[in-house]
mmCIF file of C-alpha atoms in Angstrom:
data_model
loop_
_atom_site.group_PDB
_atom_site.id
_atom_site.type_symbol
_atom_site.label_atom_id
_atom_site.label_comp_id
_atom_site.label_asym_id
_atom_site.label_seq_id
_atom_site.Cartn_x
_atom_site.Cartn_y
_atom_site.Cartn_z
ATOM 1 C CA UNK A 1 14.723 0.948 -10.631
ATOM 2 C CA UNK A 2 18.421 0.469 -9.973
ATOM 3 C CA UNK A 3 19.627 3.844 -9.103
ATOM 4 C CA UNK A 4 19.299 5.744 -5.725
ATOM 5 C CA UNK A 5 15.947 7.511 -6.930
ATOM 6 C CA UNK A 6 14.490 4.542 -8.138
ATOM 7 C CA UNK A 7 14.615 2.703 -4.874
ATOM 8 C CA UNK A 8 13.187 5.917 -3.050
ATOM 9 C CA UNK A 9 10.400 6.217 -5.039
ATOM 10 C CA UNK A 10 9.713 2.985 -4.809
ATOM 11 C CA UNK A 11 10.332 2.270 -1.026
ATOM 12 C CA UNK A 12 8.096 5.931 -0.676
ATOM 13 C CA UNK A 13 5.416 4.698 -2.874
ATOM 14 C CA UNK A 14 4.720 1.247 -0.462
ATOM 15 C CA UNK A 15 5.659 3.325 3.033
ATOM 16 C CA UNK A 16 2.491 5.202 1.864
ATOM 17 C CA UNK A 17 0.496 2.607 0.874
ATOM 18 C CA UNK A 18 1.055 0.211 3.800
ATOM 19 C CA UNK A 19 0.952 3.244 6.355
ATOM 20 C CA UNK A 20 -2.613 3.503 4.667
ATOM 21 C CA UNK A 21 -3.399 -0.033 4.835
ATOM 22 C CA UNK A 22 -2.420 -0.043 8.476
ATOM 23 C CA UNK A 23 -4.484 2.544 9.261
ATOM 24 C CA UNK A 24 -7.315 0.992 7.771
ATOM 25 C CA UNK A 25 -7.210 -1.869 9.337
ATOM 26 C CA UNK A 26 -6.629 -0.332 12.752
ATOM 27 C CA UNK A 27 -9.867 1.327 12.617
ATOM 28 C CA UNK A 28 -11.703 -1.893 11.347
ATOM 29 C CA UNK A 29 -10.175 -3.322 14.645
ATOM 30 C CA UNK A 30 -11.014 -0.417 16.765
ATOM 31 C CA UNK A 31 -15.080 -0.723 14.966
ATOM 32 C CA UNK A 32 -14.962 -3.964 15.276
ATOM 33 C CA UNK A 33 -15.338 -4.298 11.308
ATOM 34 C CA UNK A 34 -15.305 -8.155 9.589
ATOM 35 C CA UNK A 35 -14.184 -6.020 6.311
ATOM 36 C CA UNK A 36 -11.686 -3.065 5.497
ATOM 37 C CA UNK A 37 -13.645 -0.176 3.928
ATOM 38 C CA UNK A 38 -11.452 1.650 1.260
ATOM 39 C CA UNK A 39 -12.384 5.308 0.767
ATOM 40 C CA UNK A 40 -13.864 5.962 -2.412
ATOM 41 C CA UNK A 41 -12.994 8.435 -4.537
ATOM 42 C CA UNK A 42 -16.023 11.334 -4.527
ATOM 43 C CA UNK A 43 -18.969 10.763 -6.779
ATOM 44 C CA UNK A 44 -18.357 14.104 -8.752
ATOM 45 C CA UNK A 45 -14.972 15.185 -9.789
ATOM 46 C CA UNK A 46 -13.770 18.613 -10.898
ATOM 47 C CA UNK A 47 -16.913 19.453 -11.714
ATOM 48 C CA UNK A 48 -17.987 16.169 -13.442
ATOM 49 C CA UNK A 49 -19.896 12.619 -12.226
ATOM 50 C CA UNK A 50 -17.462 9.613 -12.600
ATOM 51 C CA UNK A 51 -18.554 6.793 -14.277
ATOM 52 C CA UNK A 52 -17.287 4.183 -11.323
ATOM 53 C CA UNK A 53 -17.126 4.678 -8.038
ATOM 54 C CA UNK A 54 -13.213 3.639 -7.178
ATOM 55 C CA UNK A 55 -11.284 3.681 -4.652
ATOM 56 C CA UNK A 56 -8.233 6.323 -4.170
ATOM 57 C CA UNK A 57 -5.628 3.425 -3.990
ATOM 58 C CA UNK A 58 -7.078 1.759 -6.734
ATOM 59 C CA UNK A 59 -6.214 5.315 -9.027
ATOM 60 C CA UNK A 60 -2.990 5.863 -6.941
ATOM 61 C CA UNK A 61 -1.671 2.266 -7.913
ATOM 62 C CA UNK A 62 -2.330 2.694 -11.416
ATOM 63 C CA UNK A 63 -1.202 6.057 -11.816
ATOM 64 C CA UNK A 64 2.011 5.779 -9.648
ATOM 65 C CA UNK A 65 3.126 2.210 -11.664
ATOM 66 C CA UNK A 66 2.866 4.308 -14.715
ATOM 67 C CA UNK A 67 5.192 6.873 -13.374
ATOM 68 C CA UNK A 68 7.489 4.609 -12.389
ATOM 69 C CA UNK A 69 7.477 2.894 -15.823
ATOM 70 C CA UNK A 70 8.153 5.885 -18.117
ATOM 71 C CA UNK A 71 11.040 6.837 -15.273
ATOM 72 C CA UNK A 72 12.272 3.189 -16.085
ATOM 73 C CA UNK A 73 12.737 3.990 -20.279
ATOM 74 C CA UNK A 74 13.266 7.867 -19.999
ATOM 75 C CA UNK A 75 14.892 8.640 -16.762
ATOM 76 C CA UNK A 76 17.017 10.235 -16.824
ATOM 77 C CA UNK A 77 16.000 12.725 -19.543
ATOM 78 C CA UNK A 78 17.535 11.874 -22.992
ATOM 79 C CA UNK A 79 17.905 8.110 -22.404
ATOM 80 C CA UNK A 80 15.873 5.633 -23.932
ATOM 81 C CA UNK A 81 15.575 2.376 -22.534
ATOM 82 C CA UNK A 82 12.171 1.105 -25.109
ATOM 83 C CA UNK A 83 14.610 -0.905 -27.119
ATOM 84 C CA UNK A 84 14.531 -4.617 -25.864
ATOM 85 C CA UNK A 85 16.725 -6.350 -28.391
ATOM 86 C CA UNK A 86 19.873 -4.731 -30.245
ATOM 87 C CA UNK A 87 18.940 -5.549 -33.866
ATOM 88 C CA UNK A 88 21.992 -3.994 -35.172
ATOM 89 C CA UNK A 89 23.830 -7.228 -33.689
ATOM 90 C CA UNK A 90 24.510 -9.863 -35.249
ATOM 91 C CA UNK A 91 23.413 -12.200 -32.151
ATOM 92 C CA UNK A 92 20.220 -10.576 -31.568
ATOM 93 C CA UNK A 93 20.953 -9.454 -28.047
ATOM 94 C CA UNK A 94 18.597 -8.770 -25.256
ATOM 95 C CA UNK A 95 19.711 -5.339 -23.857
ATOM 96 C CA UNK A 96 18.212 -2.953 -20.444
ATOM 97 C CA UNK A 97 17.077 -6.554 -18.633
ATOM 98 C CA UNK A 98 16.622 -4.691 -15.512
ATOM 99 C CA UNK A 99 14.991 -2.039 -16.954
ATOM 100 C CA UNK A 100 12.360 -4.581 -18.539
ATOM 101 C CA UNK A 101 12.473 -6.493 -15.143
ATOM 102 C CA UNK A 102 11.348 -2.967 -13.036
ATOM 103 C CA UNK A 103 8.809 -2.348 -16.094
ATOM 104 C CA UNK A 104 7.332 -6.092 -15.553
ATOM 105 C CA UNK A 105 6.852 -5.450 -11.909
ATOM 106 C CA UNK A 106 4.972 -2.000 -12.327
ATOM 107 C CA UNK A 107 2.529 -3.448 -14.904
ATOM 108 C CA UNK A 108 1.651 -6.149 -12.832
ATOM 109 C CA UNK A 109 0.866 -3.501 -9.727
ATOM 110 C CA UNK A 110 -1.044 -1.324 -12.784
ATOM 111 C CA UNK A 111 -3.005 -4.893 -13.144
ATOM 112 C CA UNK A 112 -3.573 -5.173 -9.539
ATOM 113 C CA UNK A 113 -5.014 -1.403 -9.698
ATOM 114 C CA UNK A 114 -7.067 -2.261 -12.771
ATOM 115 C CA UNK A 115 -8.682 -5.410 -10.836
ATOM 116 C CA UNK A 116 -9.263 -3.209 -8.120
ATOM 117 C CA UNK A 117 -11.349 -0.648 -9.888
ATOM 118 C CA UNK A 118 -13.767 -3.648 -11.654
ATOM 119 C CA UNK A 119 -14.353 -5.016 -8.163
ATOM 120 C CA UNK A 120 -15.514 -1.699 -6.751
ATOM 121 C CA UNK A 121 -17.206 -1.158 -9.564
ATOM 122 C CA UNK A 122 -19.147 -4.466 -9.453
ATOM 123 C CA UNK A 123 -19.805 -4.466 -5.476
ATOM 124 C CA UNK A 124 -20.143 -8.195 -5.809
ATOM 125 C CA UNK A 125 -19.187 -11.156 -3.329
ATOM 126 C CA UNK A 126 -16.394 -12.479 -5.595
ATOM 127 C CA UNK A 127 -15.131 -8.489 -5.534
ATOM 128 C CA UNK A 128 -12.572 -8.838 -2.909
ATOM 129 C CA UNK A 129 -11.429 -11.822 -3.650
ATOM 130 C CA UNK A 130 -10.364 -10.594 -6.883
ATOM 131 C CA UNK A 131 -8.837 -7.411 -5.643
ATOM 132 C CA UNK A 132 -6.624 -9.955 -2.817
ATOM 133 C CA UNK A 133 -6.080 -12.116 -6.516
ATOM 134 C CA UNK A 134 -4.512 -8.871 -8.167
ATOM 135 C CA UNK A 135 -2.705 -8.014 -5.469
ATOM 136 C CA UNK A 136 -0.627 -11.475 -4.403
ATOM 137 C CA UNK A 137 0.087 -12.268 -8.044
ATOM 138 C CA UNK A 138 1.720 -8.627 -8.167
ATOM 139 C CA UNK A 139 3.845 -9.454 -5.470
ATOM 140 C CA UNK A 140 4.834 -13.454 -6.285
ATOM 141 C CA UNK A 141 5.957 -11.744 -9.447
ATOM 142 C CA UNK A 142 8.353 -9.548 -7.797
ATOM 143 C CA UNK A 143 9.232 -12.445 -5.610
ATOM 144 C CA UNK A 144 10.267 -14.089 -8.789
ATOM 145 C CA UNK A 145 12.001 -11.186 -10.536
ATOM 146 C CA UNK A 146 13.760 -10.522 -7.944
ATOM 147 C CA UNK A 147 15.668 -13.992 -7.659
ATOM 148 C CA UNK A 148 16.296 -13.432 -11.134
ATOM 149 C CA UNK A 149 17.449 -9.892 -10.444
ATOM 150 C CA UNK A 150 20.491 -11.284 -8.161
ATOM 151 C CA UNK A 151 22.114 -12.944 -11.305
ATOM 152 C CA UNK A 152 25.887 -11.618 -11.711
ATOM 153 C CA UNK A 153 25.838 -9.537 -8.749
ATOM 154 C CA UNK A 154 27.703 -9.074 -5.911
ATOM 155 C CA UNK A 155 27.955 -11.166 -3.028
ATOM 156 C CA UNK A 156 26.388 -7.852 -1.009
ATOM 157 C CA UNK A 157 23.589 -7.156 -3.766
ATOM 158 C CA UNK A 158 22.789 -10.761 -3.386
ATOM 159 C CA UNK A 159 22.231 -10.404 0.526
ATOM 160 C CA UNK A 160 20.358 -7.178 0.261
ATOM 161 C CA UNK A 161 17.818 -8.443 -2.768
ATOM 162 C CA UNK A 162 17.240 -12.280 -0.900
ATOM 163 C CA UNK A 163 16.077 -10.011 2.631
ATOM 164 C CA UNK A 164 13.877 -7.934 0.048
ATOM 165 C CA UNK A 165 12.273 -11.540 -1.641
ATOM 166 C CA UNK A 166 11.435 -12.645 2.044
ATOM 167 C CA UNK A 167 8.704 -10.292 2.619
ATOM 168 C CA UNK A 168 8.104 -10.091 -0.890
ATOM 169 C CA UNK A 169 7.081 -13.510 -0.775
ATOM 170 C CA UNK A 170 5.629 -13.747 2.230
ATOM 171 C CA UNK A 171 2.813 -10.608 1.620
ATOM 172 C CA UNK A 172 1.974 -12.710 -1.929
ATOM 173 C CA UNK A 173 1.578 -15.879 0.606
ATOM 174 C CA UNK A 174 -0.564 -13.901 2.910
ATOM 175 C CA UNK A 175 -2.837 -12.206 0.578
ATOM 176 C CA UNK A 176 -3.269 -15.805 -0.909
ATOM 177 C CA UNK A 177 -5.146 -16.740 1.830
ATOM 178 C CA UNK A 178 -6.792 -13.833 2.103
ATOM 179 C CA UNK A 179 -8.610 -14.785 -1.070
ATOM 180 C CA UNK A 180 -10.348 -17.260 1.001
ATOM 181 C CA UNK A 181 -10.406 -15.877 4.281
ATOM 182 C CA UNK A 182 -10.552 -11.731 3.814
ATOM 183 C CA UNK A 183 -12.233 -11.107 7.219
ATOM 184 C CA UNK A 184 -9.239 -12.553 9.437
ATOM 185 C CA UNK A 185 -7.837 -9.484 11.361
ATOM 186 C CA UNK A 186 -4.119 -11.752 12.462
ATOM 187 C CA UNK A 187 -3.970 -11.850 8.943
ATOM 188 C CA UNK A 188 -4.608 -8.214 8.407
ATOM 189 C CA UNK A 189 -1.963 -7.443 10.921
ATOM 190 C CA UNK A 190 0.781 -9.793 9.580
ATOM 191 C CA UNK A 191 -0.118 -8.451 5.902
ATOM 192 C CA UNK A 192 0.673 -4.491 7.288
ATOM 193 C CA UNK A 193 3.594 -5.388 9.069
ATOM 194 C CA UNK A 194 5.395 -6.850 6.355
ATOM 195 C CA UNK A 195 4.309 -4.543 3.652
ATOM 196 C CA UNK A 196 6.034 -1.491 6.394
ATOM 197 C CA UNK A 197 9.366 -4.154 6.669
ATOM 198 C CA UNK A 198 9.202 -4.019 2.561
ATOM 199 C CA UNK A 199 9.064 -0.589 2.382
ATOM 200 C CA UNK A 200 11.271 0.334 4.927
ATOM 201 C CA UNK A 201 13.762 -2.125 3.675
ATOM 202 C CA UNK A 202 13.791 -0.380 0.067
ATOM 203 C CA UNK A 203 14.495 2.478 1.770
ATOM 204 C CA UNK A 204 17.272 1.437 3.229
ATOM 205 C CA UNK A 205 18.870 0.353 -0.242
ATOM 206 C CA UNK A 206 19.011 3.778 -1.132
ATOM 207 C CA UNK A 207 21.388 4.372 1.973
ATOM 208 C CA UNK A 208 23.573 1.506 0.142
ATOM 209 C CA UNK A 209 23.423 3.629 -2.814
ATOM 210 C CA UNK A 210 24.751 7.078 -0.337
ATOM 211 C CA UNK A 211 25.689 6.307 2.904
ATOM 212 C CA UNK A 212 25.021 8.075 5.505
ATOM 213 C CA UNK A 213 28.633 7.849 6.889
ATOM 214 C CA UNK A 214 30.256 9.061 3.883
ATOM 215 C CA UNK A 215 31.968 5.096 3.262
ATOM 216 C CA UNK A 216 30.788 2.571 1.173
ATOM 217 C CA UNK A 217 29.937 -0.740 1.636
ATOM 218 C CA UNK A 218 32.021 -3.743 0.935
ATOM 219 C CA UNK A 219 30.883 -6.272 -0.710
ATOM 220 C CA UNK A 220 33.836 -8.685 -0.021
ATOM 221 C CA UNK A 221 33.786 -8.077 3.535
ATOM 222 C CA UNK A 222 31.906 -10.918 5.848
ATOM 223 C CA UNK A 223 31.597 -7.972 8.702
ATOM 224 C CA UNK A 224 29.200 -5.685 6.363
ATOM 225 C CA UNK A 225 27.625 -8.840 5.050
ATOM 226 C CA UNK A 226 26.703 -9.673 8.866
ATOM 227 C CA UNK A 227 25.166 -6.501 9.448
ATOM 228 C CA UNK A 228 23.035 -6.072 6.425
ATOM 229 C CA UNK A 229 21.172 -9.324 7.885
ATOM 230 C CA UNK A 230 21.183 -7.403 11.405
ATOM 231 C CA UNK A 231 19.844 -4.463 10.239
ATOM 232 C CA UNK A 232 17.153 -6.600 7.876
ATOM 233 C CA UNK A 233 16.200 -7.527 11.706
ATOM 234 C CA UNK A 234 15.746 -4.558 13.227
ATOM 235 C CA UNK A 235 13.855 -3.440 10.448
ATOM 236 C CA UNK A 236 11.183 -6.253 11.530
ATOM 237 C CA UNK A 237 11.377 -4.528 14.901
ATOM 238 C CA UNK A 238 11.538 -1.016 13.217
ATOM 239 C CA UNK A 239 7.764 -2.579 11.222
ATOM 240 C CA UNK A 240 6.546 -3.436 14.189
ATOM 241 C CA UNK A 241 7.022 -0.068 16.291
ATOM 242 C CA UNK A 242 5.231 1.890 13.026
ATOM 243 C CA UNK A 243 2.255 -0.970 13.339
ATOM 244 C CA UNK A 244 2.121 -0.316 17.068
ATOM 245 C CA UNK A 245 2.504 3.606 16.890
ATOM 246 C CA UNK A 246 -0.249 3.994 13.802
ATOM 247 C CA UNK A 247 -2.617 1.646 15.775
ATOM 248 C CA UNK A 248 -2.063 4.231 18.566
ATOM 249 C CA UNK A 249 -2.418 7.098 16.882
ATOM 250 C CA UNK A 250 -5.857 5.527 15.340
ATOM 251 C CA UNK A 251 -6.929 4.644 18.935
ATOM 252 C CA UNK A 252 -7.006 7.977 20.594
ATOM 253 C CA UNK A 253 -8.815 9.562 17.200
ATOM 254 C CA UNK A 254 -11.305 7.024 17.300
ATOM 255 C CA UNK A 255 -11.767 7.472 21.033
ATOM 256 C CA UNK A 256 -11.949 11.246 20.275
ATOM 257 C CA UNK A 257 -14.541 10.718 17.851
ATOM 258 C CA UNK A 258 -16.426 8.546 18.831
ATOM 259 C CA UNK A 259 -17.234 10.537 22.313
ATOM 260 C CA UNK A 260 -17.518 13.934 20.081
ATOM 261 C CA UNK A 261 -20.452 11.961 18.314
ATOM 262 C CA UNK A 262 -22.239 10.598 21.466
ATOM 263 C CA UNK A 263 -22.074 14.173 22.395
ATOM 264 C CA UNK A 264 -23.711 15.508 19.365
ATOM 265 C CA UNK A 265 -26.304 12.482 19.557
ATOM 266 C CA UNK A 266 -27.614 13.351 23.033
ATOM 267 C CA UNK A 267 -27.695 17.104 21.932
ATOM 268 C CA UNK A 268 -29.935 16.063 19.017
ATOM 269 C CA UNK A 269 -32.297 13.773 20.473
ATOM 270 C CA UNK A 270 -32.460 16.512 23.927
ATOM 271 C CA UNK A 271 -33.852 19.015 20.948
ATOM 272 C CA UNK A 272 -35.650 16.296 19.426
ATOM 273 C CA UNK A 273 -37.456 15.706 23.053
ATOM 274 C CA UNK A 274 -37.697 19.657 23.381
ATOM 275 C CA UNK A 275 -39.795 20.156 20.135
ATOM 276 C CA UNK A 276 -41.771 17.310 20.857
ATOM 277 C CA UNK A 277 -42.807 18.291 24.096
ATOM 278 C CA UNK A 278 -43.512 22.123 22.543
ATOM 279 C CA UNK A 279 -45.906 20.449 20.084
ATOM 280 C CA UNK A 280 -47.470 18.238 22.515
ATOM 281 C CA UNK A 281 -48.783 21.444 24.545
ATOM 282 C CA UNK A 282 -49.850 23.188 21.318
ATOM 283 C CA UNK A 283 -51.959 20.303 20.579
ATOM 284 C CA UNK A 284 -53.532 19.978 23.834
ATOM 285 C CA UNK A 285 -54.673 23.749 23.509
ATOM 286 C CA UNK A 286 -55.596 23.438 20.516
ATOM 287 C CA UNK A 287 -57.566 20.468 21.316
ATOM 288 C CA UNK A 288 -59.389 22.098 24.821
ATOM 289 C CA UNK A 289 -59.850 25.206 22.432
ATOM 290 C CA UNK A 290 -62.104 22.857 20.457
ATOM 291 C CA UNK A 291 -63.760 21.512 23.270
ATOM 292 C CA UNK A 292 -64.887 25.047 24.236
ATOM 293 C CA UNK A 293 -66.275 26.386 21.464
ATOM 294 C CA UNK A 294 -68.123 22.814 21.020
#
């Protein structure tokens, strides 16, 4: 989306979704898990059974790349963007091409949502592999649309997109491998940390778009070109404090309950013990009660 909401929504939408990633796979590191386990939408919902049993990311992608998609033709309200070639020219022009490059994006993040709910539904081996599938070809193809994206921009739109294709690329790289190797947790951490750089780099578009100081960026100035590729930088530092501080905050809850569940253990098997001594003595009277009236 190129407008100031677009960007937010989108930079919100993958803040959430790698802050939920990361916290996933903090836990699997703190249980010492060899796989992330997704949580799963409950079996019955408003009332009714569901068919599948599906992750909540797996609806949230879907739903969410939707969203964005009818924002893309619709937003805002009274525009239509549907129209992909003027037919009232003579030339046949192509019209909205960022529009239709947005809308390309989403539908390949609805496909990567779509994947995911068939391998939760299956529970097979191949499962994961598919969902990791889904999800890298999502993101090569906004590697790609985004190089494409750059074409007839400025020299400072150019920067700003090239930083976002670097981490772009790199998560589609990562969760290549992961097809192959899903249980490697330096993978799991590099795979976080640049999906929090991503998002927290989109967000930081929309401060191109209003900024905070109240002046605008130049794009033919070499001293705001140098600091867009600082402050790319200390967003890698910026992803790396969230990855840290979430792997934190997941430490001291699993530390909290974990001992709040060896305390409820040894209170259960201490009543366990209790009954079974109880009915140890009944049985022993009732057993010398036999004995007597033998």
């Amino acid at each position: 989306m190129g407008s100031f909401e677009g960007h937010l929504l989108s930079g919100f939408g993958l803040l959430v979704f790698s802050i939920y990633y990361s916290s996933l796979m903090s836990l699997a590191l703190l249980r010492k898990q060899k796989m992330l386990k997704h949580l799963l939408l409950p079996r019955k919902l408003l009332g009714r059974g569901l068919v599948l049993q599906v992750s909540y990311e797996a609806v949230v992608k879907v739903v969410m790349a939707a969203f964005a998609i009818l924002c893309e033709y619709y937003y805002p309200l009274g525009v239509n963007r549907l129209m992909m070639i003027d037919w009232k020219d003579p030339q046949r022009l192509f019209v909205f091409k960022d529009t239709w490059q947005h809308v390309t994006m989403f539908g390949f993040f609805i496909l990567s949502g779509i994947a995911d709910i068939v391998s939760q539904a299956k529970q097979a081996s191949w499962s994961v592999k598919l969902e990791r599938a889904g999800e890298a070809l999502a993101f090569y193809v906004v590697a790609l649309l985004m190089t494409a994206h750059i074409e007839n921009k400025s020299v400072l739109e150019i920067r700003v997109h090239l930083l976002f294709v670097l981490p772009a690329f790199l998560l589609a790289l990562i969760l290549t491998v992961e097809i192959w190797v899903p249980d490697n947790a330096p993978l799991w951490i590099l795979k976080c940390w640049m999906g929090l750089v991503l998002s927290t780099w989109m967000l930081q578009i929309c401060e191109m778009y209003i900024p905070f100081t109240g002046q605008p960026w130049r794009a033919d100035n070499p001293t705001d070109l140098a600091f867009v590729t600082i402050f790319f930088c200390w967003h890698l530092f910026l992803g790396l404090t969230l990855l840290i501080t979430i792997y934190g905050l997941c430490s001291l809850w699993h530390c909290h309950y974990s001992s709040r569940t060896k305390t409820l253990g040894a209170r259960y098997q201490l009543y366990l013990t209790e009954s079974s001594g109880e009915e140890l003595e009944k049985l022993n009277a009732e057993a010398v009660a036999q004995d007597g009236g033998v």
